[in-house]
XYZ file of N, CA and C in Angstrom:
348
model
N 7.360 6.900 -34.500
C 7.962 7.436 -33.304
C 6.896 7.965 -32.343
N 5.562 8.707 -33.036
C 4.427 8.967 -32.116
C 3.859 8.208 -31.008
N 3.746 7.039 -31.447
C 3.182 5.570 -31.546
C 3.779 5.119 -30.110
N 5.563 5.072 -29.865
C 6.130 4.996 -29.029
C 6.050 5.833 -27.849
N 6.129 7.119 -28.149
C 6.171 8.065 -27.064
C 4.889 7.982 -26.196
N 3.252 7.875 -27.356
C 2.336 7.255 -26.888
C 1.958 6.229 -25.619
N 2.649 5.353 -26.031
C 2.723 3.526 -25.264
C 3.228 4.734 -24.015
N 4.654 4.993 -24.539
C 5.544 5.214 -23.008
C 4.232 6.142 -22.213
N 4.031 6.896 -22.818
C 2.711 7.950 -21.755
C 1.821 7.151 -21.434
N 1.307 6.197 -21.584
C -0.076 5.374 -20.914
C 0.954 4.460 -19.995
N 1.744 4.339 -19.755
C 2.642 3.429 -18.936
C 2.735 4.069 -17.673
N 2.657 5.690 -17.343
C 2.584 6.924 -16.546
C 1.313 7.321 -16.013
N 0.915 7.447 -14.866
C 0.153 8.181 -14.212
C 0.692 9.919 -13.374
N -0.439 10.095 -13.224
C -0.027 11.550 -12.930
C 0.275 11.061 -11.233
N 0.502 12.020 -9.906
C 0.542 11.241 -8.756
C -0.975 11.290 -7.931
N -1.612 12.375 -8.671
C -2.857 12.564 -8.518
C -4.177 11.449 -8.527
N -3.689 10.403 -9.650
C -4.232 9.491 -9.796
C -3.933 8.342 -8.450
N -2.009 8.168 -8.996
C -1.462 7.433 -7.676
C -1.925 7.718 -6.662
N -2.553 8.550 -6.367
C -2.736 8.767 -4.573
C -3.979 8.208 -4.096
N -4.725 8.620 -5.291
C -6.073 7.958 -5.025
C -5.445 6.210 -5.390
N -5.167 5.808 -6.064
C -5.371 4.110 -6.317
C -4.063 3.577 -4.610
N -3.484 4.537 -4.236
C -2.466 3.777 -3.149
C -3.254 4.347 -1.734
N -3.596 5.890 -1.746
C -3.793 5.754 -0.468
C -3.290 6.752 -0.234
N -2.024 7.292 -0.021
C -0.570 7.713 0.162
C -1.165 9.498 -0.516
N -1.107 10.263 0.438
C -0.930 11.662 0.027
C -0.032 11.793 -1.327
N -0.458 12.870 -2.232
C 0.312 13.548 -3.496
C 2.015 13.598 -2.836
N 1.883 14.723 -1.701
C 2.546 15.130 -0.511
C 3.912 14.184 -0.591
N 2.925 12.722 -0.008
C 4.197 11.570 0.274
C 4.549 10.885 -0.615
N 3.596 10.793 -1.828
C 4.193 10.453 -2.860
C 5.715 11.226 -3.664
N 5.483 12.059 -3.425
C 6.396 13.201 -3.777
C 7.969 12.735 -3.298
N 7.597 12.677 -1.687
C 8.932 12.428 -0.734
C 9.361 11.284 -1.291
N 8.543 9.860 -1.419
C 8.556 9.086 -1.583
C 9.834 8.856 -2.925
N 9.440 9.427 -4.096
C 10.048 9.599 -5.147
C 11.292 10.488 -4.861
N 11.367 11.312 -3.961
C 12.752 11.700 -3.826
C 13.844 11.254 -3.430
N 13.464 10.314 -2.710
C 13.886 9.201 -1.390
C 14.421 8.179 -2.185
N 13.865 8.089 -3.741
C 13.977 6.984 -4.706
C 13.563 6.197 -4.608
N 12.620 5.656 -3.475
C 11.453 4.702 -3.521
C 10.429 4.259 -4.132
N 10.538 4.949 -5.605
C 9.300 4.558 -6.618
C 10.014 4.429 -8.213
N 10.662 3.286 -8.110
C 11.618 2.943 -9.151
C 10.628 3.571 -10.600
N 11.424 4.257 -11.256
C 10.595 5.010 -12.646
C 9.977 5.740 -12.520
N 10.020 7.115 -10.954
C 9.370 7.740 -11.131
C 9.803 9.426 -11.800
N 9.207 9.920 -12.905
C 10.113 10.919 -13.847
C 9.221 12.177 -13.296
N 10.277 13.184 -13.717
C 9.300 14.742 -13.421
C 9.805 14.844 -14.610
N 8.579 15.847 -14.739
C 8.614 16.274 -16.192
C 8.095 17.548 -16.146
N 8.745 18.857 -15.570
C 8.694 20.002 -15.627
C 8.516 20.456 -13.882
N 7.010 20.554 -13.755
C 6.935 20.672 -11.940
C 6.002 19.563 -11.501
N 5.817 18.597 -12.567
C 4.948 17.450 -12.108
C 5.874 16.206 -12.476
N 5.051 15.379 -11.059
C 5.868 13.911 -11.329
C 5.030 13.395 -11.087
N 5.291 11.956 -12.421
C 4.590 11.271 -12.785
C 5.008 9.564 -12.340
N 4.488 8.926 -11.903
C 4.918 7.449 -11.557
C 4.561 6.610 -12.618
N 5.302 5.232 -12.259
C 4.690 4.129 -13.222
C 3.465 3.403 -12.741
N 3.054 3.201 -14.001
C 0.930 2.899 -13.582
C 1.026 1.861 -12.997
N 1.884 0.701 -13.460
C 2.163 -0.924 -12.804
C 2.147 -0.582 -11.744
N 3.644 0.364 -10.890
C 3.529 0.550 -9.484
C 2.508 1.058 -8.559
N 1.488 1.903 -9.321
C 0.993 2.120 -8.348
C -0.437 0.872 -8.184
N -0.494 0.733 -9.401
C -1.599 -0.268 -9.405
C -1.319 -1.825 -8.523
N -0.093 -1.802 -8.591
C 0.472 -3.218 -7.807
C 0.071 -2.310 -6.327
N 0.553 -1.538 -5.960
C 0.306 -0.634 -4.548
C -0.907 -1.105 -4.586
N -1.899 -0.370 -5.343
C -3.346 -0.894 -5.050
C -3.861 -2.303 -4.420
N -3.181 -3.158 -5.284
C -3.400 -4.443 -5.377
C -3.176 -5.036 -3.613
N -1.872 -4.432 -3.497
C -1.253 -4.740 -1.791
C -2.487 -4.172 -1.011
N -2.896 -3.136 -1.327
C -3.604 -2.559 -0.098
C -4.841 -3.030 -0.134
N -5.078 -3.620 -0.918
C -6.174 -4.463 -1.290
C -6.358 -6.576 -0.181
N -5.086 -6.660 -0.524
C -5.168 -7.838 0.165
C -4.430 -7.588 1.384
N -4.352 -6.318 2.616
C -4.269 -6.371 3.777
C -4.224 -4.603 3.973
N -4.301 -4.955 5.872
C -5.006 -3.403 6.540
C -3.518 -3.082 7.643
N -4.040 -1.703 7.521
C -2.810 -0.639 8.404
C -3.064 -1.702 10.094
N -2.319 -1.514 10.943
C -1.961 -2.223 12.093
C -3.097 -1.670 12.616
N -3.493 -0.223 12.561
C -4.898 0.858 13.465
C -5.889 -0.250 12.965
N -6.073 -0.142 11.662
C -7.205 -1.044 11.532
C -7.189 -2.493 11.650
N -6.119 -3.290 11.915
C -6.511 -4.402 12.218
C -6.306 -4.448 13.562
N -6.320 -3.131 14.648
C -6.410 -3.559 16.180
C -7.871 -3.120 16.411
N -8.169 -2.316 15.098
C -9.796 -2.392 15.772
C -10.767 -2.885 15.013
N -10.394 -3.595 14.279
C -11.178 -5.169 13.784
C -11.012 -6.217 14.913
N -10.047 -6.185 15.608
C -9.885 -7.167 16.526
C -10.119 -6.681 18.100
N -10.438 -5.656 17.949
C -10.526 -5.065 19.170
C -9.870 -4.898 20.526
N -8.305 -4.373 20.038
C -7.074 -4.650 20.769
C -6.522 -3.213 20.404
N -5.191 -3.241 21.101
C -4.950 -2.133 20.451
C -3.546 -2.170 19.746
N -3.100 -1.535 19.179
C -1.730 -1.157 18.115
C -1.196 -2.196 18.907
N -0.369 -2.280 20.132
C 1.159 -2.528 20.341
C 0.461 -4.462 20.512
N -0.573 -4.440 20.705
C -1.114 -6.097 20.380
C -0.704 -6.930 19.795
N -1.199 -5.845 18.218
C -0.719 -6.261 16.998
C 0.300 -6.387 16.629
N 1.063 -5.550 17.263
C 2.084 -5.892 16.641
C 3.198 -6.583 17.428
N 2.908 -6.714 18.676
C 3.428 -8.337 19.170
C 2.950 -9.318 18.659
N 1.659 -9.500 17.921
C 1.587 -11.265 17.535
C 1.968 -10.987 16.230
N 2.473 -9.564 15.304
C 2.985 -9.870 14.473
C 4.930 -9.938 14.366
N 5.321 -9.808 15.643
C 6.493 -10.258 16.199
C 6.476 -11.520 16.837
N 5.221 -12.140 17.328
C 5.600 -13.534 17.316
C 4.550 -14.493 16.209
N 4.316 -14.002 14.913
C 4.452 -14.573 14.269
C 3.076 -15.141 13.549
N 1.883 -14.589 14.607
C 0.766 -14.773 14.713
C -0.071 -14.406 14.090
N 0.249 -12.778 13.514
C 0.074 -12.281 12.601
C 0.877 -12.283 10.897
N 1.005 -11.894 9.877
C 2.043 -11.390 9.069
C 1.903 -10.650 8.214
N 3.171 -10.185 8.375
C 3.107 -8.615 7.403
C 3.224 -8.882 5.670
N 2.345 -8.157 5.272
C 3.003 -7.841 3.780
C 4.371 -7.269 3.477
N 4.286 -7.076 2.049
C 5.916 -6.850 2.094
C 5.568 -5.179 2.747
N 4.827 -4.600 2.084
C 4.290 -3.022 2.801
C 4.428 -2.905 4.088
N 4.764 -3.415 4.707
C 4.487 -3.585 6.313
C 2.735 -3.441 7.119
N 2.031 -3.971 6.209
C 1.010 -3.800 6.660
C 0.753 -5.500 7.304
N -0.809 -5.593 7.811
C -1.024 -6.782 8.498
C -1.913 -7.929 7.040
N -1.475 -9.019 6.905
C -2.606 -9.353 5.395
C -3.711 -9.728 6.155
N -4.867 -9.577 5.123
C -6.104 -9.889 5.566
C -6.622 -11.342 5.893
N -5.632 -12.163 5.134
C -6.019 -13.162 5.335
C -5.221 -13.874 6.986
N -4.165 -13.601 7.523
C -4.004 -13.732 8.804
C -4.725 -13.313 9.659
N -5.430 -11.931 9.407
C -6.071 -11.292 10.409
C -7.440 -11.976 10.284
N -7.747 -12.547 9.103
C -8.902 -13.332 9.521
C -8.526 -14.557 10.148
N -7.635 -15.423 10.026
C -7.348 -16.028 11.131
C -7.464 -16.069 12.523
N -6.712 -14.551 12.876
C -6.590 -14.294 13.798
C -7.764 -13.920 15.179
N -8.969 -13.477 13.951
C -10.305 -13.181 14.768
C -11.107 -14.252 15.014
N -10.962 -15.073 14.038
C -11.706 -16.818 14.342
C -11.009 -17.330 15.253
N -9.941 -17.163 15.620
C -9.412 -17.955 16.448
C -9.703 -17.457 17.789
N -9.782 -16.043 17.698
C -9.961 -15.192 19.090
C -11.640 -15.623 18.949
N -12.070 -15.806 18.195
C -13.901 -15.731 18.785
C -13.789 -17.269 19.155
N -13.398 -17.971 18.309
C -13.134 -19.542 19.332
C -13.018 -19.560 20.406
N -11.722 -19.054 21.139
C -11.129 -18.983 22.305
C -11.898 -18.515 23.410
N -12.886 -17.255 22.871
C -14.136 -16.509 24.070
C -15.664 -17.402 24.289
N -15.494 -18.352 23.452
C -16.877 -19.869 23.284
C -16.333 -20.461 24.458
């Protein structure tokens, strides 16, 4: 029965950890989980703890694309730019609503083409 309870605890991060591997304040993690937006996330006295998959998949997302701020000034445009060519299509969002990296590299080759 140790053995089990074990597994289940390495399956858990503290949000302390989560915040660092997502990004995302303790703070909003918090809201986040109240909101019920972090499927499996348990308190367990005055701390809450998430699932490690989720946040590590979080990681993973924020890993293969950037907040809209930073991809208007990788591209050197500003916010509402971006997010017209990611309303027409030019860009695309992750499921996060962020911009992926790999469009936005598209998007700058094509713009340094266009200024040749």
């Amino acid at each position: 029965m140790t053995d089990e309870i074990r597994d289940a605890a390495e399956d858990y991060i503290s949000t302390e950890l989560a915040a660092e591997l997502s990004g995302y304040s303790e703070a909003h993690l918090h809201r986040l989980a109240a909101l019920g937006k972090i499927p499996g996330a348990v308190k367990t006295g005055r701390k809450l703890v998430v699932p490690r998959a989720w946040a590590e998949e979080l990681y993973a997302e924020h890993k293969r694309s950037v907040t809209y701020s930073d991809a208007a000034r990788a591209a050197g445009v500003s916010r509402q730019a971006i997010f017209c060519a990611v309303q027409h299509g030019v860009l695309t969002m992750s499921t996060r609503g962020r911009v992926t990296n790999e469009s936005l590299a598209a998007y700058l080759e094509k713009r340094a083409n266009s200024k040749k």
